[in-house]
mmCIF file of C-alpha atoms and ligand atoms in Angstrom:
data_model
loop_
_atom_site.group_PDB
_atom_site.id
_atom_site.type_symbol
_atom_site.label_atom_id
_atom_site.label_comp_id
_atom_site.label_asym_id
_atom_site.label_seq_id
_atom_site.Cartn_x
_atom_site.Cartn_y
_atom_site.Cartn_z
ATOM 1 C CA UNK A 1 148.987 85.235 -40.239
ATOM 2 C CA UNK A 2 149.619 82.114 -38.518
ATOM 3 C CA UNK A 3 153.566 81.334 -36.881
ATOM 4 C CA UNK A 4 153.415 77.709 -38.786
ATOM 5 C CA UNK A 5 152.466 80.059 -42.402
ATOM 6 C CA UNK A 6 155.324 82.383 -41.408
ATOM 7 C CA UNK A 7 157.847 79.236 -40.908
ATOM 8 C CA UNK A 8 157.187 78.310 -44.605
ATOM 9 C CA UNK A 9 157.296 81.658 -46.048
ATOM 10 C CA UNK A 10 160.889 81.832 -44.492
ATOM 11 C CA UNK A 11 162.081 78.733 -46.157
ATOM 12 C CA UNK A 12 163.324 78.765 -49.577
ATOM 13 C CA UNK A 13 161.594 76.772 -52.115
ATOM 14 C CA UNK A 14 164.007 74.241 -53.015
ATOM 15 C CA UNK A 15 163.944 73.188 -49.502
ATOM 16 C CA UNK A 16 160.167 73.365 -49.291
ATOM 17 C CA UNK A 17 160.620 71.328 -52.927
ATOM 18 C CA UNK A 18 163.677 69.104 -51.039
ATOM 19 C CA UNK A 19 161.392 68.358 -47.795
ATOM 20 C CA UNK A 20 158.113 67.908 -49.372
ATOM 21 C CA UNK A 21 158.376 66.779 -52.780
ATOM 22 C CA UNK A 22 154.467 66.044 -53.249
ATOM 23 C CA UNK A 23 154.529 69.538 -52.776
ATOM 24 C CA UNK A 24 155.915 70.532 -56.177
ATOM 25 C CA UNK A 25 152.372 70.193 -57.836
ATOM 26 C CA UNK A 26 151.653 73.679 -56.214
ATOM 27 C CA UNK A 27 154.836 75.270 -57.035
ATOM 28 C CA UNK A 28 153.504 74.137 -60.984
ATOM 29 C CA UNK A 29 150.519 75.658 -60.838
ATOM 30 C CA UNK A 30 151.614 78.821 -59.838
ATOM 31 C CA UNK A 31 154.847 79.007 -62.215
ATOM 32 C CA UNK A 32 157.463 79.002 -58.930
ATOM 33 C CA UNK A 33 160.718 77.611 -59.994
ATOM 34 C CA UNK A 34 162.177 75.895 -57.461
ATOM 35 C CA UNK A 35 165.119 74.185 -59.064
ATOM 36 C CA UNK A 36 166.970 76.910 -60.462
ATOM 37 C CA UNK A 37 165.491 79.440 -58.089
ATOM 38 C CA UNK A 38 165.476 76.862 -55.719
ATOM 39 C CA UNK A 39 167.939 79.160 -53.089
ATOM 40 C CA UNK A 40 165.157 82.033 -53.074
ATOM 41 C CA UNK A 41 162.133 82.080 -50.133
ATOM 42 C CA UNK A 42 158.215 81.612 -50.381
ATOM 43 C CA UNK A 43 158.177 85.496 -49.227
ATOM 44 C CA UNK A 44 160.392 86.836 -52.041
ATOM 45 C CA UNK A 45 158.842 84.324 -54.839
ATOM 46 C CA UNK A 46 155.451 85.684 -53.592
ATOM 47 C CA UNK A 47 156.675 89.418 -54.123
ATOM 48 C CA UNK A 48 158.445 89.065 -56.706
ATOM 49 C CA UNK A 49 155.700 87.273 -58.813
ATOM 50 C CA UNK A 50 152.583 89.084 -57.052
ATOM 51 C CA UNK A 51 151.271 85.600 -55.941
ATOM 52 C CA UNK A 52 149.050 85.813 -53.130
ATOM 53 C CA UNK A 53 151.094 84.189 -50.217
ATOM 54 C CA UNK A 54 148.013 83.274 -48.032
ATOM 55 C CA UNK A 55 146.583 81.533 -51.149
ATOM 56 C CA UNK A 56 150.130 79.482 -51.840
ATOM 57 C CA UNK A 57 151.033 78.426 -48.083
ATOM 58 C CA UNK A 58 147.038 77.497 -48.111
ATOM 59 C CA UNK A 59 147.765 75.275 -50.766
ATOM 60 C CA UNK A 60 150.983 74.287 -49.719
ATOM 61 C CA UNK A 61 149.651 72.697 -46.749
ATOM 62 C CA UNK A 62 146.958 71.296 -47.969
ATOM 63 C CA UNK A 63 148.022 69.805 -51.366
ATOM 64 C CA UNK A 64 149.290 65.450 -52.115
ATOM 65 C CA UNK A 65 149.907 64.777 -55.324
ATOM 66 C CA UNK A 66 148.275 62.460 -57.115
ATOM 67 C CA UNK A 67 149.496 58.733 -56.095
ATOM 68 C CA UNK A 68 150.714 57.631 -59.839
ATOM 69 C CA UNK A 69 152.660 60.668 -60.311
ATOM 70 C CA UNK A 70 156.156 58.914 -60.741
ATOM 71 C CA UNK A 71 158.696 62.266 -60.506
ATOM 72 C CA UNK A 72 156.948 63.019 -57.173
ATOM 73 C CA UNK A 73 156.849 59.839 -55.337
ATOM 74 C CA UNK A 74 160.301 58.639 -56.619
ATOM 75 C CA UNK A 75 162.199 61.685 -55.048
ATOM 76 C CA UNK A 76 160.336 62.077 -52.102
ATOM 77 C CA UNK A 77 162.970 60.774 -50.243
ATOM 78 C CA UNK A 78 166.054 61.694 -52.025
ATOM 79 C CA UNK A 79 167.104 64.226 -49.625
ATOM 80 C CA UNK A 80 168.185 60.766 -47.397
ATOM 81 C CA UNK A 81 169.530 59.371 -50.234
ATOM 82 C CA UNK A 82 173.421 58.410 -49.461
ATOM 83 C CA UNK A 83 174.997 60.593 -52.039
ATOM 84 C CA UNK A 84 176.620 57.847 -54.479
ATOM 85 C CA UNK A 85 173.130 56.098 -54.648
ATOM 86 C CA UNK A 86 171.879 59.803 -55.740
ATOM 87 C CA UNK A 87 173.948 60.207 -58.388
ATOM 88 C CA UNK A 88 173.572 56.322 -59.685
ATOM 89 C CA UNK A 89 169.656 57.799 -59.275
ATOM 90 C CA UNK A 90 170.172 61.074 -61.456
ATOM 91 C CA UNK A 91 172.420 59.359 -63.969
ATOM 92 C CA UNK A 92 170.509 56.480 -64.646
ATOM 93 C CA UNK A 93 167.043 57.816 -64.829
ATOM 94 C CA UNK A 94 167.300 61.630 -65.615
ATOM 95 C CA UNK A 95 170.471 61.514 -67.754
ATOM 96 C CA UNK A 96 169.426 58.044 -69.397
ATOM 97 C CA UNK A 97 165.586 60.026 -69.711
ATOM 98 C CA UNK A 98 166.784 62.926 -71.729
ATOM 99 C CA UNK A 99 169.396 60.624 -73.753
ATOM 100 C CA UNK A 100 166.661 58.622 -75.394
ATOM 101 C CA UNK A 101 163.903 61.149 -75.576
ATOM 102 C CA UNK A 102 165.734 64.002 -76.679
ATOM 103 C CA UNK A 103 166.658 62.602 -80.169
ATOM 104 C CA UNK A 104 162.805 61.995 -80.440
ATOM 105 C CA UNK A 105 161.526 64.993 -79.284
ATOM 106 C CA UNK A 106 164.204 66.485 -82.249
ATOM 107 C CA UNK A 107 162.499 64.542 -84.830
ATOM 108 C CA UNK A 108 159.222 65.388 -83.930
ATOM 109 C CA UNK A 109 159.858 69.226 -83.701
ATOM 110 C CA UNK A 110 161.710 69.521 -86.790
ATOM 111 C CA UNK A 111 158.343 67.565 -88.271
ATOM 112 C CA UNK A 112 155.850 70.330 -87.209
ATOM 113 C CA UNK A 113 158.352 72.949 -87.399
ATOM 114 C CA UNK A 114 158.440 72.073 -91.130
ATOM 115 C CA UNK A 115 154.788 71.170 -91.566
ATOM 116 C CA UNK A 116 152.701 73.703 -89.450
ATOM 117 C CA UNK A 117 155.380 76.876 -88.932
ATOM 118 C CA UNK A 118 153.646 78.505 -91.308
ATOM 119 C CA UNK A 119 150.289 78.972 -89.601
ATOM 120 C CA UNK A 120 151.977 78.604 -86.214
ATOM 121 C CA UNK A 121 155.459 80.890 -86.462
ATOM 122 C CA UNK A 122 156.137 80.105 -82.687
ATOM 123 C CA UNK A 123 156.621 76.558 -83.760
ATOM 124 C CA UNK A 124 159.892 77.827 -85.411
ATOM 125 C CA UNK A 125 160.988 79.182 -82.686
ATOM 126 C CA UNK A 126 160.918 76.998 -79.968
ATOM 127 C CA UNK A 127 162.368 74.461 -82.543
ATOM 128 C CA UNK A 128 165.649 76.887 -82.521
ATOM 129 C CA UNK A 129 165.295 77.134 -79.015
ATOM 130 C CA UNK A 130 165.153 73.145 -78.180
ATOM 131 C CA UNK A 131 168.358 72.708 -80.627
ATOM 132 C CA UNK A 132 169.703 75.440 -78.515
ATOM 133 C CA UNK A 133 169.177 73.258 -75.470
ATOM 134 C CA UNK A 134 169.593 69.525 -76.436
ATOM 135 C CA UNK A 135 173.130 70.422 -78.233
ATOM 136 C CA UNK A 136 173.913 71.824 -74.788
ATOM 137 C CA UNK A 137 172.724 69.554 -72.878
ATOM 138 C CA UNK A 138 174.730 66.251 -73.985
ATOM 139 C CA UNK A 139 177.748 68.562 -73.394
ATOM 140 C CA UNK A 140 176.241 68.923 -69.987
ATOM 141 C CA UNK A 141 175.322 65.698 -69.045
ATOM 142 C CA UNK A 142 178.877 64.075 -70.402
ATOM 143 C CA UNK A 143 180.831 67.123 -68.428
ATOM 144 C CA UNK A 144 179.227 66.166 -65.126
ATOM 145 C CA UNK A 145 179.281 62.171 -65.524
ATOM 146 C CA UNK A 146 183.027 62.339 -66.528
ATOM 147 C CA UNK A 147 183.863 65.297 -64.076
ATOM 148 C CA UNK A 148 181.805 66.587 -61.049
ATOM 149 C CA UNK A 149 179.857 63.187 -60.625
ATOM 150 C CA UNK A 150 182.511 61.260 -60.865
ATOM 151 C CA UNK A 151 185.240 63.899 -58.938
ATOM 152 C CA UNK A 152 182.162 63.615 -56.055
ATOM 153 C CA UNK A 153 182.135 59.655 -56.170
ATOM 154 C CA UNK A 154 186.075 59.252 -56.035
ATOM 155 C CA UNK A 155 186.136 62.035 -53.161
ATOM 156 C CA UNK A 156 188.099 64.770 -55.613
ATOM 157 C CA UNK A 157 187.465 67.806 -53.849
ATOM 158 C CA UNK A 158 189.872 69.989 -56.058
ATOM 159 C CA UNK A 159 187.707 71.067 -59.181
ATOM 160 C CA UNK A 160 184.695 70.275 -57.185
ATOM 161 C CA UNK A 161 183.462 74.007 -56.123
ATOM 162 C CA UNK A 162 184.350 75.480 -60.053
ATOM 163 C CA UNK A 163 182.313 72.498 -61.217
ATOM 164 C CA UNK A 164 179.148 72.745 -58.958
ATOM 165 C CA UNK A 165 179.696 76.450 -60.940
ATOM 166 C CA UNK A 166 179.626 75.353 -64.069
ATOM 167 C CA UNK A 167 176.734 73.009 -63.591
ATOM 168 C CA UNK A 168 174.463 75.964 -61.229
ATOM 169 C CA UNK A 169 175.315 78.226 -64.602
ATOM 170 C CA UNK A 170 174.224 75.928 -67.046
ATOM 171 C CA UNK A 171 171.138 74.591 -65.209
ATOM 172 C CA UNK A 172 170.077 78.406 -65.348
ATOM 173 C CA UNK A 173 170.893 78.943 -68.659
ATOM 174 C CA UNK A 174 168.247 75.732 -69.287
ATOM 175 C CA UNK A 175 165.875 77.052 -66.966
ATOM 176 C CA UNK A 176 165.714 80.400 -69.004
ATOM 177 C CA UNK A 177 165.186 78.070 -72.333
ATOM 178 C CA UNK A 178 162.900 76.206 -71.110
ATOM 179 C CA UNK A 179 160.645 79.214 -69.685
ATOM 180 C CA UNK A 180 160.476 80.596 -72.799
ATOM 181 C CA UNK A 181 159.065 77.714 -74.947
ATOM 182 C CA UNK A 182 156.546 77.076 -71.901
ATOM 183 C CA UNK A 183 155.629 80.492 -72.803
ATOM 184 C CA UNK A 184 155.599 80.953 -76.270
ATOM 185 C CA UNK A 185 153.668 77.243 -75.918
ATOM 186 C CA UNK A 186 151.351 78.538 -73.920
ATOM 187 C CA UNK A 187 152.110 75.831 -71.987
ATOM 188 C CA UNK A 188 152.112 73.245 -74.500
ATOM 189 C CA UNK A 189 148.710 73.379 -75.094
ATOM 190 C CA UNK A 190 148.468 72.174 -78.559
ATOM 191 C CA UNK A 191 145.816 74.618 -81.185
ATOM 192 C CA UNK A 192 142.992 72.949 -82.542
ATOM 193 C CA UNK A 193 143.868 72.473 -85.567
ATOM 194 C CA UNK A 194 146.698 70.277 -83.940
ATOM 195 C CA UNK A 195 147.491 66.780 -85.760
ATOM 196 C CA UNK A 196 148.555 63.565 -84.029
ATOM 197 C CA UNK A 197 152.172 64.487 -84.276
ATOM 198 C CA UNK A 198 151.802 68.024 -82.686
ATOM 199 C CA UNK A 199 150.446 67.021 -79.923
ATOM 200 C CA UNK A 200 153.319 64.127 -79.386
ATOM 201 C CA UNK A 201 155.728 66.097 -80.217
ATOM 202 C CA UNK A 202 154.151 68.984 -76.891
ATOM 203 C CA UNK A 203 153.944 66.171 -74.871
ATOM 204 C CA UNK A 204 157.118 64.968 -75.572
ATOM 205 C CA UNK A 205 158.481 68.785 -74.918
ATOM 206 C CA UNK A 206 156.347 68.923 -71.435
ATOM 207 C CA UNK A 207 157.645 65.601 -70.174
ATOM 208 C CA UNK A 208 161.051 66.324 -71.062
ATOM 209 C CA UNK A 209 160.759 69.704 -69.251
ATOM 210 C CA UNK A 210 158.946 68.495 -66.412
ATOM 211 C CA UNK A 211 162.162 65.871 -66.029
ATOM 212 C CA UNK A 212 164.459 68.464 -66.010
ATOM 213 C CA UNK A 213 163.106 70.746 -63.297
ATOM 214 C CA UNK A 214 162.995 67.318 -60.711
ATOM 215 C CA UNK A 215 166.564 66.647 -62.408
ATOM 216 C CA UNK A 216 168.009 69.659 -61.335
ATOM 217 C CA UNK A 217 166.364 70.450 -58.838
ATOM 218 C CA UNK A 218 167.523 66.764 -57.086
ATOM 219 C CA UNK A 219 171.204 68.209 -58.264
ATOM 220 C CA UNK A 220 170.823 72.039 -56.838
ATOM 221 C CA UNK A 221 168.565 71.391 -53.931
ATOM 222 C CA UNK A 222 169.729 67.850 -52.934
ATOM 223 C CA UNK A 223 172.968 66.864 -54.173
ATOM 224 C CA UNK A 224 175.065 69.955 -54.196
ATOM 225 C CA UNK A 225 174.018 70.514 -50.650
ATOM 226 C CA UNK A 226 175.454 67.567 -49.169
ATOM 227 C CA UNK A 227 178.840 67.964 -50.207
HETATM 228 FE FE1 LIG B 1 172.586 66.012 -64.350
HETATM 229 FE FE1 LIG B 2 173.097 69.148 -64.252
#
């Protein structure tokens, strides 16, 4: 093995993610969570997961994501971000994101829930599981706008570390949500049979999912490091 392919199996993947965000297109393909998990390395993701390390570093180094992909290109450099601007980033785009799509992505799942849980059963329960998650989540996203992002802004450093807690805790509770509706989604890859509000309603579920992982991983990998 090459030294530069032994460097990167050393880091952990939310700084691989944190350094090289055009990178996170590989990490997607091969199911490597690197918000949550963010504080594990390449080497113990690999072993863990039985993915073929020569393959991913291969890929690693040789991947750019495509040039309209928005999540990628807009946090490429958030790791330079001054810390205030990063949370006027995270608040106005990822907690204003989920704020107006959630609600939507509710309507939509209750729809096919109702309409196709019949002949699709895991349609019922990944609408359980997304109530699960969006009722938490507002809790979550007014808990760290009127605590720890605000405690960080005014320079409060006495609830800070029990609040970066609370936050790592519930971003893995999330992550485990949201890994089991990828799964029983299959991805959100909609059936054939699928009408026009199925497949909004996966797309709606993908997007929002695909926010959250650059959401928190911009608050584990990014934010909570700085302070
Ligand atoms: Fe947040
Ligand atoms: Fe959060």
């Amino acid at each position: 093995m090459k030294t530069g392919e032994d460097v990167l199996l050393l880091k952990s993947v939310g700084e691989i993610a944190s350094e090289n965000p055009e990178k996170i297109g590989v990490f997607k393909k091969y199911g490597v969570d690197f918000c949550c998990g963010g504080s594990k390395t390449l080497q113990d993701v690999c072993e863990e997961s039985g993915i073929d390390r020569i393959l991913i570093v291969d890929e690693l180094k040789n991947y750019s994501a495509a040039e309209n992909d928005d999540n990628y290109s807009l946090s490429k450099k958030a790791k330079d971000w001054d810390v205030n601007f990063l949370i006027d980033y995270i608040v106005n785009i990822h907690h204003t994101f989920l704020r107006v799509h959630i609600p939507e992505a509710e309507d939509y799942v209750e729809k096919i829930a109702n309409v196709h849980g019949k002949g699709h059963p895991e349609l019922l329960k990944i609408r359980g599981l997304f109530n699960k998650m969006s009722q938490a989540m507002f809790l979550h996203l007014d808990k760290e706008e009127k605590g720890l992002l605000t405690d960080i802004k005014a320079g409060k450093t006495e609830n800070i570390k029990q609040e970066i807690e609370d936050a790592l805790y519930y971003h893995e509770y999330v992550g485990h949500i949201l890994k089991e509706m990828l799964f029983l989604s299959s991805g959100y890859s909609v059936p054939k049979d699928a009408c026009a509000s199925y497949k909004h309603a996966y797309e709606l579920l993908k997007n929002i999912s695909d926010d959250i992982m650059i959401h928190v991983h911009m608050e584990n990998n990014i934010l909570f490091k700085k302070i």
